CSV table of C-alpha atoms in Angstrom, one decimal:
chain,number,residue,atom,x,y,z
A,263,UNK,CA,-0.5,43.4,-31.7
A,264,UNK,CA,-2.3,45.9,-33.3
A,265,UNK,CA,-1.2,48.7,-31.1
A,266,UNK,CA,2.8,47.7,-32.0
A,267,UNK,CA,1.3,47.9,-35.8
A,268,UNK,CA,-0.2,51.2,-34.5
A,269,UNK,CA,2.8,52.7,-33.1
A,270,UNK,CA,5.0,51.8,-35.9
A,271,UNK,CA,2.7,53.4,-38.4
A,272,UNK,CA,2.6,49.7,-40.3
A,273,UNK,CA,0.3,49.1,-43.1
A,274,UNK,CA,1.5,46.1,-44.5
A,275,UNK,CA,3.0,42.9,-43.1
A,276,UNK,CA,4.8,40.4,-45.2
A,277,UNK,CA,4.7,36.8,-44.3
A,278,UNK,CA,7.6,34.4,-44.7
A,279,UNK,CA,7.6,31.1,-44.3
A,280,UNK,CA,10.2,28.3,-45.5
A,281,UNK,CA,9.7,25.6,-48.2
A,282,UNK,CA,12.0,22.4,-48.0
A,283,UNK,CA,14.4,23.4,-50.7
A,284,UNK,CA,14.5,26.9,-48.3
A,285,UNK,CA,12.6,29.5,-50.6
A,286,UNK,CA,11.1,32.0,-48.5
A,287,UNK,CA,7.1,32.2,-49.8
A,288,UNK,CA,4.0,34.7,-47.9
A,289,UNK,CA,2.1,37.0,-49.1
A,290,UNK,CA,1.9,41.0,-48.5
A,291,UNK,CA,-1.1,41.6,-46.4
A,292,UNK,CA,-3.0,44.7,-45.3
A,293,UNK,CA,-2.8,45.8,-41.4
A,294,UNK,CA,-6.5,44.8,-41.0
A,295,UNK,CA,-6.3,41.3,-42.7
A,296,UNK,CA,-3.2,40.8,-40.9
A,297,UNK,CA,-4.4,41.3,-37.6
A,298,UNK,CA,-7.6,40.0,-38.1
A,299,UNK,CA,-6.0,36.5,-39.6
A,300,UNK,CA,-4.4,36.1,-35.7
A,301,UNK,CA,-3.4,33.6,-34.2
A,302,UNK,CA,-3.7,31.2,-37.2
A,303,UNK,CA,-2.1,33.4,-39.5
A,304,UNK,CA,-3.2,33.7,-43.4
A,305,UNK,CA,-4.0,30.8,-45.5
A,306,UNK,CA,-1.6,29.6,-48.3
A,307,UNK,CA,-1.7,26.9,-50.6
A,308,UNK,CA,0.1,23.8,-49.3
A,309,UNK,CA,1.7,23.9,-52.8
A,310,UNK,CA,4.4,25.8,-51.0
A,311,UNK,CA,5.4,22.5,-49.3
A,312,UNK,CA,4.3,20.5,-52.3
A,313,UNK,CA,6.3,21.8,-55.3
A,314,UNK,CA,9.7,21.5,-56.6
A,315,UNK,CA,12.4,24.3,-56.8
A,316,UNK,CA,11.2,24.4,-60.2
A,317,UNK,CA,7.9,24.5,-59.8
A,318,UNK,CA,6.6,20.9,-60.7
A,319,UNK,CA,3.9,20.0,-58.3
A,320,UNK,CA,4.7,16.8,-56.5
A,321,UNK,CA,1.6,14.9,-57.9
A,322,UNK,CA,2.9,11.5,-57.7
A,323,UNK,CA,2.4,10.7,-54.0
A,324,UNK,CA,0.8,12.3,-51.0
A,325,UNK,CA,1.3,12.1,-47.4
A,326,UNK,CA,-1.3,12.5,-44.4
A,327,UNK,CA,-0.8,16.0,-43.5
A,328,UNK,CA,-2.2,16.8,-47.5
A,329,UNK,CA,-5.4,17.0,-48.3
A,330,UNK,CA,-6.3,14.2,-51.4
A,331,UNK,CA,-7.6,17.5,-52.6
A,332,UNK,CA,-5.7,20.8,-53.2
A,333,UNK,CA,-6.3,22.4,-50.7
A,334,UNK,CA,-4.7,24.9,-48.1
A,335,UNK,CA,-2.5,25.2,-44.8
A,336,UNK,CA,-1.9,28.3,-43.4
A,337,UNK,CA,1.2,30.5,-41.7
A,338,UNK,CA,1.0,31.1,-38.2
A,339,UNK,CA,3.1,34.0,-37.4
A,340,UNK,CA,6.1,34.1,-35.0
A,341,UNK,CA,5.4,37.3,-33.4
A,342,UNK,CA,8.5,37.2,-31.7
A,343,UNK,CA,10.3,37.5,-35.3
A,344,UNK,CA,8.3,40.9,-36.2
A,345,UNK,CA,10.3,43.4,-37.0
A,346,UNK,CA,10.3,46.4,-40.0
A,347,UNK,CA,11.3,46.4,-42.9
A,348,UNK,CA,14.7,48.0,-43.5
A,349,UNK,CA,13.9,48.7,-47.1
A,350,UNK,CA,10.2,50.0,-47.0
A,351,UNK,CA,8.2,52.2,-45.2
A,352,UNK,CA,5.5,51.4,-43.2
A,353,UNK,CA,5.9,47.3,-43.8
A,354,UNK,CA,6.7,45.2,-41.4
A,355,UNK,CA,8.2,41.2,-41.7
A,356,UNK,CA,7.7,38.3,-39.9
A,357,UNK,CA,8.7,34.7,-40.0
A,358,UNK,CA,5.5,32.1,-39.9
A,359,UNK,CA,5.5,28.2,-39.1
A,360,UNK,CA,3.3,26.1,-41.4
A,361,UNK,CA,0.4,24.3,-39.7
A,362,UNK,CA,-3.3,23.1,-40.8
A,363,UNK,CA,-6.4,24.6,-39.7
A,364,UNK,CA,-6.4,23.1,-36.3
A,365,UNK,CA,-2.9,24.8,-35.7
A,366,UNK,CA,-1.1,21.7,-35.2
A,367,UNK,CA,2.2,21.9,-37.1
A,368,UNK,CA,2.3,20.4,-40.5
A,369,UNK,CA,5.1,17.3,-40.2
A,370,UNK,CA,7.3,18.7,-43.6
A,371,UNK,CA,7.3,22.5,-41.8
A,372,UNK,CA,10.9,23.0,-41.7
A,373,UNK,CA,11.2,25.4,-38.9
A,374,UNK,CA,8.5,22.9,-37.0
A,375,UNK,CA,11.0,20.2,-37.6
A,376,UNK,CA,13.7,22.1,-35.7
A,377,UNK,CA,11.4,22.7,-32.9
A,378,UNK,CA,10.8,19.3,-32.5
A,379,UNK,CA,14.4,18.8,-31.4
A,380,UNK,CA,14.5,21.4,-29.3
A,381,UNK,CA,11.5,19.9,-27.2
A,382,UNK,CA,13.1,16.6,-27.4
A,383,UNK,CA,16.5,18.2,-25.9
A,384,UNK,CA,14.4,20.7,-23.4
A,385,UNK,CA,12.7,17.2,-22.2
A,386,UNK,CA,16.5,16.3,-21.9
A,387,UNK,CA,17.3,18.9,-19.4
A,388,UNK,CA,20.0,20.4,-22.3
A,389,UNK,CA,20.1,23.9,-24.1
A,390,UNK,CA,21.2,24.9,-27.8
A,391,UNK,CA,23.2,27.4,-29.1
A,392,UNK,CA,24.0,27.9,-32.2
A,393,UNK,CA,25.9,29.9,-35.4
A,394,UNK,CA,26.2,29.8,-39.1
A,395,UNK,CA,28.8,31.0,-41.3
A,396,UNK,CA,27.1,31.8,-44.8
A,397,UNK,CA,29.1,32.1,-48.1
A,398,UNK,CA,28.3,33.5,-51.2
A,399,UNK,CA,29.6,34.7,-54.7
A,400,UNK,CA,28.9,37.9,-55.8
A,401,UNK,CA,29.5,39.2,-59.2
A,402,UNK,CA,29.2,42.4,-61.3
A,403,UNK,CA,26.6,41.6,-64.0
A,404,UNK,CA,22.9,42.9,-63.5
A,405,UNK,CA,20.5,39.9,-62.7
A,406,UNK,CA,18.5,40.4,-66.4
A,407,UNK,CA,22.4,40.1,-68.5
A,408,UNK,CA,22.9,37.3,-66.2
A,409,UNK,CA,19.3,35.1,-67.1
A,410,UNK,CA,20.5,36.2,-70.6
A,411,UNK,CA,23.8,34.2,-70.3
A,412,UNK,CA,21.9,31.5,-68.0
A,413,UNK,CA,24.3,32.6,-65.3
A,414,UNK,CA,27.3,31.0,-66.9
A,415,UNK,CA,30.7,33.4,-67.4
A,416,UNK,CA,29.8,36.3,-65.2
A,417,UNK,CA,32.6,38.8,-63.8
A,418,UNK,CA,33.4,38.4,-60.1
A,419,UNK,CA,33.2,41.2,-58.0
A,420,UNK,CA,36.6,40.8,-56.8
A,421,UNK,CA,40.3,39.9,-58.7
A,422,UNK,CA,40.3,37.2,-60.6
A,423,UNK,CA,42.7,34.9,-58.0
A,424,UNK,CA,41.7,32.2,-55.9
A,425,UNK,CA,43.5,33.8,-52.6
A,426,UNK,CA,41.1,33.9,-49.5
A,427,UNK,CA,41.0,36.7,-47.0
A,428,UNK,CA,42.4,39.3,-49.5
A,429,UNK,CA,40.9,43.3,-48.1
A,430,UNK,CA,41.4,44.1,-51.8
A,431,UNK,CA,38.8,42.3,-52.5
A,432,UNK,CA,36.6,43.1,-49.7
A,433,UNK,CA,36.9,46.6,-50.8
A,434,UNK,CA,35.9,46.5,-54.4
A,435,UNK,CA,32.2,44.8,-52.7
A,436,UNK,CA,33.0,47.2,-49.5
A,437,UNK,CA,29.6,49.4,-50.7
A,438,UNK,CA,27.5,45.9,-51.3
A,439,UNK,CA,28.4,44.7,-47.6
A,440,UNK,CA,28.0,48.0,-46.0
A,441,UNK,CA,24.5,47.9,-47.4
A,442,UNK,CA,23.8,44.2,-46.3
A,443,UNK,CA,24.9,44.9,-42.4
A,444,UNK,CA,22.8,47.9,-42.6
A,445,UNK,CA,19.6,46.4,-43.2
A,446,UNK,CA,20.8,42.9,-41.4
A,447,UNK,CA,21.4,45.5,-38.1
A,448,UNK,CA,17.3,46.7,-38.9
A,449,UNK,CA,16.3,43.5,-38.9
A,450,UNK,CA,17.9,42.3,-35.6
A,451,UNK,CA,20.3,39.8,-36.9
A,452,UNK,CA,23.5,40.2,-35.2
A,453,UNK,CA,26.9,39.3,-37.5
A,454,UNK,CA,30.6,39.2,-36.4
A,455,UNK,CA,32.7,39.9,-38.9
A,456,UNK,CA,32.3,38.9,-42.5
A,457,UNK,CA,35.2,38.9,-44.7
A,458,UNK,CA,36.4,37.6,-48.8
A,459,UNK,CA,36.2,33.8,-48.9
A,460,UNK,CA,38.7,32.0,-51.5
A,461,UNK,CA,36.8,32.1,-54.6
A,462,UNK,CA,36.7,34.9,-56.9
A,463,UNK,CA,34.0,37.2,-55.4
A,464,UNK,CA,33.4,35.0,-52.2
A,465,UNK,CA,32.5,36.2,-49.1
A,466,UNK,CA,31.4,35.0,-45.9
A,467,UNK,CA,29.0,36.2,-43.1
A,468,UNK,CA,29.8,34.9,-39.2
A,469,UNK,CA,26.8,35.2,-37.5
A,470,UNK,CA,26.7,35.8,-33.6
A,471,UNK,CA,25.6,32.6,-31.5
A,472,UNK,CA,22.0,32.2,-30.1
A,473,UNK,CA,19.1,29.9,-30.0
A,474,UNK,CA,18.9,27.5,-32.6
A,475,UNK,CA,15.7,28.8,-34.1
A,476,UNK,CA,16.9,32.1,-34.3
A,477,UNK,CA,20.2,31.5,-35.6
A,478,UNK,CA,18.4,29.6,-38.5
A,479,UNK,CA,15.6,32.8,-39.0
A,480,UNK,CA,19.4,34.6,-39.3
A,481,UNK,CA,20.1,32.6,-42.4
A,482,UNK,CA,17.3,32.8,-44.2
A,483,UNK,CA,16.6,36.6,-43.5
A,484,UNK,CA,20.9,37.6,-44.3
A,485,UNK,CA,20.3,35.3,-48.2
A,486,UNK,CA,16.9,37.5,-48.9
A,487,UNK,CA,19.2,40.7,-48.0
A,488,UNK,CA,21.6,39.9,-49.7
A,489,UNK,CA,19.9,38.9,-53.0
A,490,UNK,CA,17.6,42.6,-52.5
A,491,UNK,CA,21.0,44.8,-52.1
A,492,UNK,CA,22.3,42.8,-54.7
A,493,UNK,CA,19.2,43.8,-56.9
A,494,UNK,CA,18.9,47.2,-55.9
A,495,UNK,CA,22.6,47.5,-56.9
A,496,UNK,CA,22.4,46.1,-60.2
A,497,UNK,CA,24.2,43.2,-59.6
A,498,UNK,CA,23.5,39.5,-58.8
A,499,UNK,CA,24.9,36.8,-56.0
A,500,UNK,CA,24.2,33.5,-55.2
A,501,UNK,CA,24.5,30.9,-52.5
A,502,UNK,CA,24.4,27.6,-54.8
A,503,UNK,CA,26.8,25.1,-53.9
A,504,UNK,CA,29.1,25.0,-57.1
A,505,UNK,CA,28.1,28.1,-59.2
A,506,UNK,CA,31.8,27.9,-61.3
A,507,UNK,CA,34.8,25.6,-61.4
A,508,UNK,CA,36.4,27.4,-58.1
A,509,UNK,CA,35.7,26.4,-54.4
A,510,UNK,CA,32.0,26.0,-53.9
A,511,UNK,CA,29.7,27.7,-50.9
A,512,UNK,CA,29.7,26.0,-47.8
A,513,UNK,CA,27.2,26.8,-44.7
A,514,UNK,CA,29.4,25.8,-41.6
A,515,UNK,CA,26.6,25.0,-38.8
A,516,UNK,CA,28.0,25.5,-35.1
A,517,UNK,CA,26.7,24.9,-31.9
A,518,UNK,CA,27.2,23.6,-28.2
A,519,UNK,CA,25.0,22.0,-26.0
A,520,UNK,CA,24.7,22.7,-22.1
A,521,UNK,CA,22.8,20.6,-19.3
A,522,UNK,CA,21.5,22.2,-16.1
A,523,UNK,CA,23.7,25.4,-17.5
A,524,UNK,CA,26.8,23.5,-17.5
A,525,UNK,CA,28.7,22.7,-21.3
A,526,UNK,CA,29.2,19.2,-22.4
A,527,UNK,CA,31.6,20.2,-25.1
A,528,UNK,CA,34.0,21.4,-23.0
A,529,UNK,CA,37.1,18.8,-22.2
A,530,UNK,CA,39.4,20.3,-19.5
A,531,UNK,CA,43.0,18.7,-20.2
A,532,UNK,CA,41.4,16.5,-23.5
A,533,UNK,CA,39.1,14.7,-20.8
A,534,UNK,CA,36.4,14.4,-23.2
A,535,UNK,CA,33.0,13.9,-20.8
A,536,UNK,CA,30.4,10.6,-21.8
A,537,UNK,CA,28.1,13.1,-23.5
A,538,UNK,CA,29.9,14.8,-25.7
A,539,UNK,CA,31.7,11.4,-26.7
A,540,UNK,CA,28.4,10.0,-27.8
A,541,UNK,CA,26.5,12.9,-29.2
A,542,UNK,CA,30.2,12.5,-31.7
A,543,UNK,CA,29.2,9.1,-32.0
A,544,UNK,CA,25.9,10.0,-33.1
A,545,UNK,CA,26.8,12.2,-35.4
A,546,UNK,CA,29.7,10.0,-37.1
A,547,UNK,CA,27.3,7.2,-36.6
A,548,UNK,CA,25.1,8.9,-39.2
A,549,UNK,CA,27.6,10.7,-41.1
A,550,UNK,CA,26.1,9.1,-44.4
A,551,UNK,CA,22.5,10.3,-44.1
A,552,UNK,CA,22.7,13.5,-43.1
A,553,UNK,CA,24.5,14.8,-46.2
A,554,UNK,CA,21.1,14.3,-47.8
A,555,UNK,CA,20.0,17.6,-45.4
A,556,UNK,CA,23.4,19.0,-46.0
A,557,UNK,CA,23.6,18.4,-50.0
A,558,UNK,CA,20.3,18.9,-51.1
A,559,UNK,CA,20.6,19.1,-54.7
A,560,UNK,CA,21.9,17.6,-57.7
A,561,UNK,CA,25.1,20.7,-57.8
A,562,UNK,CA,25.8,20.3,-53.7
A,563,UNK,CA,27.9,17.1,-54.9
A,564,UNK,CA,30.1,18.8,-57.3
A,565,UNK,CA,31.7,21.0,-54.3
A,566,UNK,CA,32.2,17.8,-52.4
A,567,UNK,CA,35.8,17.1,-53.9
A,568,UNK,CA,39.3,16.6,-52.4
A,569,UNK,CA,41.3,19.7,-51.3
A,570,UNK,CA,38.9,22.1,-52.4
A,571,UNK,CA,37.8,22.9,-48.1
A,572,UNK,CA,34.7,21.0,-48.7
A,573,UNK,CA,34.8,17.7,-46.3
A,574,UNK,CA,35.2,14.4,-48.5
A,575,UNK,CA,34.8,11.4,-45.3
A,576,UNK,CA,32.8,11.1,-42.3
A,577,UNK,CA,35.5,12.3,-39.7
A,578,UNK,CA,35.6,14.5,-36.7
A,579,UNK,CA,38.8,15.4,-35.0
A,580,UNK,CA,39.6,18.4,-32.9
A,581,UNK,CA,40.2,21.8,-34.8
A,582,UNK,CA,40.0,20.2,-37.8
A,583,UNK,CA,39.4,21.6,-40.3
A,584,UNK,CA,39.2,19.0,-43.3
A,585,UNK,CA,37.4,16.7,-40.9
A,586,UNK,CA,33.3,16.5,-41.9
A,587,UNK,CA,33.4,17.3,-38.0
A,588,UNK,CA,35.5,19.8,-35.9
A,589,UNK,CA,35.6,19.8,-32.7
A,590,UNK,CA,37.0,23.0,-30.2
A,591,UNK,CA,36.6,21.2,-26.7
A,592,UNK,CA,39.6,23.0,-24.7
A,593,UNK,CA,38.5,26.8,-23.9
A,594,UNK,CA,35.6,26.6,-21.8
A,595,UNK,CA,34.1,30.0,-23.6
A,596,UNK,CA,34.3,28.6,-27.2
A,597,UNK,CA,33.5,24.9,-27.0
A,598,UNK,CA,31.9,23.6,-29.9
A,599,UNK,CA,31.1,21.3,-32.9
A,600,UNK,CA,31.0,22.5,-36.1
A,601,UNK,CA,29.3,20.6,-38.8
A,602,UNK,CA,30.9,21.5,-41.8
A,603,UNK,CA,29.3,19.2,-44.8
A,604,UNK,CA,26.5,21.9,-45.4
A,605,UNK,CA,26.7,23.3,-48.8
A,606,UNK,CA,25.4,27.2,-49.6
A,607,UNK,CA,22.3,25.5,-50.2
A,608,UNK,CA,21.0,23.8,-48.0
A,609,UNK,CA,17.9,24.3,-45.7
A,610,UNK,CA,19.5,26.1,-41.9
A,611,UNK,CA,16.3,24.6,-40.1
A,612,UNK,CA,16.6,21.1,-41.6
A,613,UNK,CA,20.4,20.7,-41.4
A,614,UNK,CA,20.6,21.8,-37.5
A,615,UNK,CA,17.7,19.7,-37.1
A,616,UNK,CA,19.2,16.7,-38.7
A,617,UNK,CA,22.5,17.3,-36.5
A,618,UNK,CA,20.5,17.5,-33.5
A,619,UNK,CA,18.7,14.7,-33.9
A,620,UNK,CA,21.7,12.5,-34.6
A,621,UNK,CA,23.3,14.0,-31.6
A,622,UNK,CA,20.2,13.0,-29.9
A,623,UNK,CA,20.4,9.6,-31.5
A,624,UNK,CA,23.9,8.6,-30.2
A,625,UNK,CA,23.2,9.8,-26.5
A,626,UNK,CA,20.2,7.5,-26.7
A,627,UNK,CA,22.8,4.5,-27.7
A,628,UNK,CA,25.5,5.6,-25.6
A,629,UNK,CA,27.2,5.3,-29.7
A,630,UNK,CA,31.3,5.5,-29.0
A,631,UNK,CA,33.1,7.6,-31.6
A,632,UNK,CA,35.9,6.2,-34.0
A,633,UNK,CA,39.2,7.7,-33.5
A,634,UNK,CA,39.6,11.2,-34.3
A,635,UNK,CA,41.9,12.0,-37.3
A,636,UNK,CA,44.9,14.3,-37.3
A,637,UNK,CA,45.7,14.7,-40.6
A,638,UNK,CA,44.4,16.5,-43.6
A,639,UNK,CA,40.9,14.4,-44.7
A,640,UNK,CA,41.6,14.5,-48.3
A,641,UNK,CA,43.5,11.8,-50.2
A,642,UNK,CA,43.4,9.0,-47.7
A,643,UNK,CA,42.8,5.4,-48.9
A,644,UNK,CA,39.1,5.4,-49.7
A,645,UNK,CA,39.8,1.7,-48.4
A,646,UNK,CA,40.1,2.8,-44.2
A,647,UNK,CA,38.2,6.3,-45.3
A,648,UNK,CA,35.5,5.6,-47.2
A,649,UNK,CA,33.6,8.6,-49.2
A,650,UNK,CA,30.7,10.5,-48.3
A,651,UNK,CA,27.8,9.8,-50.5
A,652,UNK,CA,28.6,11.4,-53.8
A,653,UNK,CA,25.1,11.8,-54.9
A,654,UNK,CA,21.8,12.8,-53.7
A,655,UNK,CA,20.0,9.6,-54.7
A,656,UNK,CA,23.4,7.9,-52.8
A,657,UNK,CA,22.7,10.2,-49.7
A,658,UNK,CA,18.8,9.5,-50.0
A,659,UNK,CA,19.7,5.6,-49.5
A,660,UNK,CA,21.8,6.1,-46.6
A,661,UNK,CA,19.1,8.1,-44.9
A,662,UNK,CA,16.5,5.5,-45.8
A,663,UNK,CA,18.8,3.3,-44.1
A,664,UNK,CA,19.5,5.3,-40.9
A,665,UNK,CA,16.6,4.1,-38.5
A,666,UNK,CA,18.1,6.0,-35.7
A,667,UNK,CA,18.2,8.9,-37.2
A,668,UNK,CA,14.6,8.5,-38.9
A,669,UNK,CA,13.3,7.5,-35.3
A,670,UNK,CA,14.1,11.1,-33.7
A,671,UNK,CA,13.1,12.8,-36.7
A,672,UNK,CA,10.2,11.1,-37.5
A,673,UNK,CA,9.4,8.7,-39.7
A,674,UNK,CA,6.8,10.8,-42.0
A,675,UNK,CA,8.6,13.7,-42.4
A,676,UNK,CA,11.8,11.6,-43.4
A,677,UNK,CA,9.6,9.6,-45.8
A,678,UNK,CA,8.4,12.9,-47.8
A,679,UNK,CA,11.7,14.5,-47.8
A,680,UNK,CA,13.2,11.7,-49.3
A,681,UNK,CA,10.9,11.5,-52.2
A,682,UNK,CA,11.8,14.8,-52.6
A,683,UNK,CA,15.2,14.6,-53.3
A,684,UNK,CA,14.5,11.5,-55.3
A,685,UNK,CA,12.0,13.7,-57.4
A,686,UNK,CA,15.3,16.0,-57.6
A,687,UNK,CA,17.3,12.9,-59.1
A,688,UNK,CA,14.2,12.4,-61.6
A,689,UNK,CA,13.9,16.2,-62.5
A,690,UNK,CA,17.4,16.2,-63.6
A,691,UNK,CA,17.7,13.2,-65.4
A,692,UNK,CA,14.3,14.2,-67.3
A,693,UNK,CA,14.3,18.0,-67.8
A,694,UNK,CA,17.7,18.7,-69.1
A,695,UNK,CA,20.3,17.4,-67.1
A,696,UNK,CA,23.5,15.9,-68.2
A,697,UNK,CA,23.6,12.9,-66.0
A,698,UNK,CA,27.7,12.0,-67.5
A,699,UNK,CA,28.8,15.2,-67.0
A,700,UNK,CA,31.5,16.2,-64.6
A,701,UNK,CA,31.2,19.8,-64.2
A,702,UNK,CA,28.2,22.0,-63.3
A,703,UNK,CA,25.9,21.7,-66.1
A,704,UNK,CA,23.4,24.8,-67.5
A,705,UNK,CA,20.7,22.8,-66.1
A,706,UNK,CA,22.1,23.4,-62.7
A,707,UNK,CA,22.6,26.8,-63.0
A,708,UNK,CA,19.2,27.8,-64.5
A,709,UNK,CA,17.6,26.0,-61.5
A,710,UNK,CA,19.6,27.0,-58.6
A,711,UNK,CA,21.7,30.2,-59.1
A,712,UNK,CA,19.0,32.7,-58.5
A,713,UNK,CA,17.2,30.6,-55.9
A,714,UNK,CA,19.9,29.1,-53.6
């Protein structure tokens, strides 16, 4: 290690690691403290797992991997995720799991939590791969004129239309993007196209399949470029769910599973194999509870709403894109799910994780899927096709609920997270929030626009 720091002339390393609500937190630290903090990594306060998106401290219960004191964890660095900095000299970054002073991993790290599937699938004799589509909206206004107007009214950086794919648009934010896949390239994440999404000043970022833990470093490392270029630019973006009254951001999770080397997603002539008819099962099976990974917040529900691409009903069908659940089983290169109730955001490591596990979940109960649907998923009769949950204390319940699913991802992890999102619920109904409204409320925006 320290002759790569050597080499590369580094003199300060910044550590990132990944709260639940999926803020990147570290610290900048010297060459010397750096190297000498190895392999533990620095200690941080476990605040960083034990605080709100707003900053209230969760106070009101603890769980066993917190001390009864305040006290610390610390981040052990992936050194495999070093890399420099793309936008200053002689800093490097690198991407840190949280774990206590023994170095086991604490139970609410989410990157830990991902692992955890992936030794549970490894066990299994299967392999992951997997890809994220990120949206975002970006807009004109400088980030201080937006706090000013509490992020409400700002100009699109794009025509003023609701049309989806349009290169005029893509070239008015042509010197924004250029600048993104620049420093994305420095950093090592790998995209495949990106292109102007359906909302006013909406774009979206393909990026290239690999490991699941990588793919989900991609996400977090492609939102903290784009919210620097969008900085350095004078402008500001944001990956909240439902930032306005158009289509909200989605985060469209893909990924395929092999065994022995061979895929399971792949159905030559619609022969769907016994594994990939119950890792569907699994998945529809818990349809309900993982929305609480995939809508986080109190906003994530305001883009679920018919005919507006977000998915309304826990449904899979193949190529489907209204379904909750699409499936591409018939060309043996490109065979895949793709999960696509994730809002703009939610947490990469905790959504794949969640998927996984059910997955996991309904190849343990052999669970058979219902019948795929065919049709557009909006406007059915809520009496054959009932709703997602349409809240996050609603998704919290059905989670609670899900023992399956809180089996494989473990019981004390599940437990904290779902006071978190309860705490979410109480924060809103407490602080500001206008629990009868039907539109995105200030309160939303001055808590997640910025952040998310």
């Amino acid at each position: 290690m320290p002759a790569w720091l050597d080499e590369h002339d580094v003199r300060w390393v910044k550590t990132e690691g990944v709260s639940l609500d999926g803020l990147v937190v570290g610290k900048h630290l010297g060459r010397e403290k750096f190297a000498g903090s190895l392999p533990l990594g620095n200690a941080i306060t476990e605040l960083v797992l034990g605080y709100d998106i707003g900053g209230t401290p969760y106070l009101a219960w603890w769980d066993a991997w917190r001390a009864d004191a305040l006290g610390d964890i610390f981040q052990r660095p992936d050194l495999d995720t070093l890399v420099l900095a793309p936008d200053r000299p002689r800093t490097a970054n690198v991407l840190c799991d949280f774990v206590d002073e023994h170095g086991a991993a604490v139970p609410s790290c989410p990157r830990g939590v991902l692992r955890r599937m992936l030794d549970v699938l490894a066990s299994r004799g299967f392999e992951v791969r997997a890809a994220f589509e990120l949206e975002a909206m970006l807009f004109t206004d400088s980030l201080e004129s937006a706090r000013r107007r509490h992020f409400d009214g700002l100009t699109p950086m794009a025509t003023n239309i609701p049309v989806g794919y349009l290169h005029h648009n893509s070239r008015q934010q042509l010197a924004f993007v250029d600048e993104v896949l620049a420093r994305l390239e420095a950093l090592g994440v790998a995209v495949e196209g990106w292109h102007d999404e359906a909302a006013p000043g909406q774009f979206e970022l393909n990026l290239e399949p690999t490991d699941p833990l990588t793919a989900c470093d991609a996400v977090v490392r492609a939102k903290q470029v784009l919210r620097d270029v969008a900085l350095d630019q004078g402008h500001v973006v944001t990956g909240m769910a439902k930032p306005s009254a158009e289509y909200g951001n989605g985060l469209h999770v893909h990924h395929s599973l092999t065994h022995d080397g061979e895929p399971v997603f792949y159905a030559p002539d619609g022969a769907m194999s016994a594994t990939m008819q119950h890792w569907i099962g699994g998945l529809m099976a818990s349809a309900d509870a993982l929305t609480s990974f995939a809508c986080p917040t109190i906003n994530s529900y305001r883009r679920m709403v018919g005919f507006a691409a977000a998915p309304t009903i826990a449904s899979w069908g193949e190529d489907n894109k209204s379904a909750a659940i699409r499936t591409l089983s018939i060309a043996p290169r490109s065979a895949r799910i793709e999960y696509r109730v994730a809002g703009g955001d939610a947490n990469p490591y905790l959504v794949l994780a969640s998927v996984l596990a059910a997955g996991i979940a309904g190849l343990d109960r052999a669970v058979e899927p219902p019948p795929p649907i065919a049709v557009s998923g909006w406007g059915l009769p809520p009496d054959r096709f009932p709703p997602l949950p349409t809240s996050i204390t609603r998704a919290a319940d059905a989670l609670e609920a899900d023992a399956a699913l809180t089996g494989v991802l473990g019981a004390d992890f599940v437990r904290y997270w779902l006071n978190t999102r309860r705490w979410e619920w109480l924060m809103f109904h407490t602080t500001g929030g206008d629990p009868i409204a039907t539109t995105v409320t200030p309160w939303e925006l001055d808590r997640y626009f910025e952040l998310l």
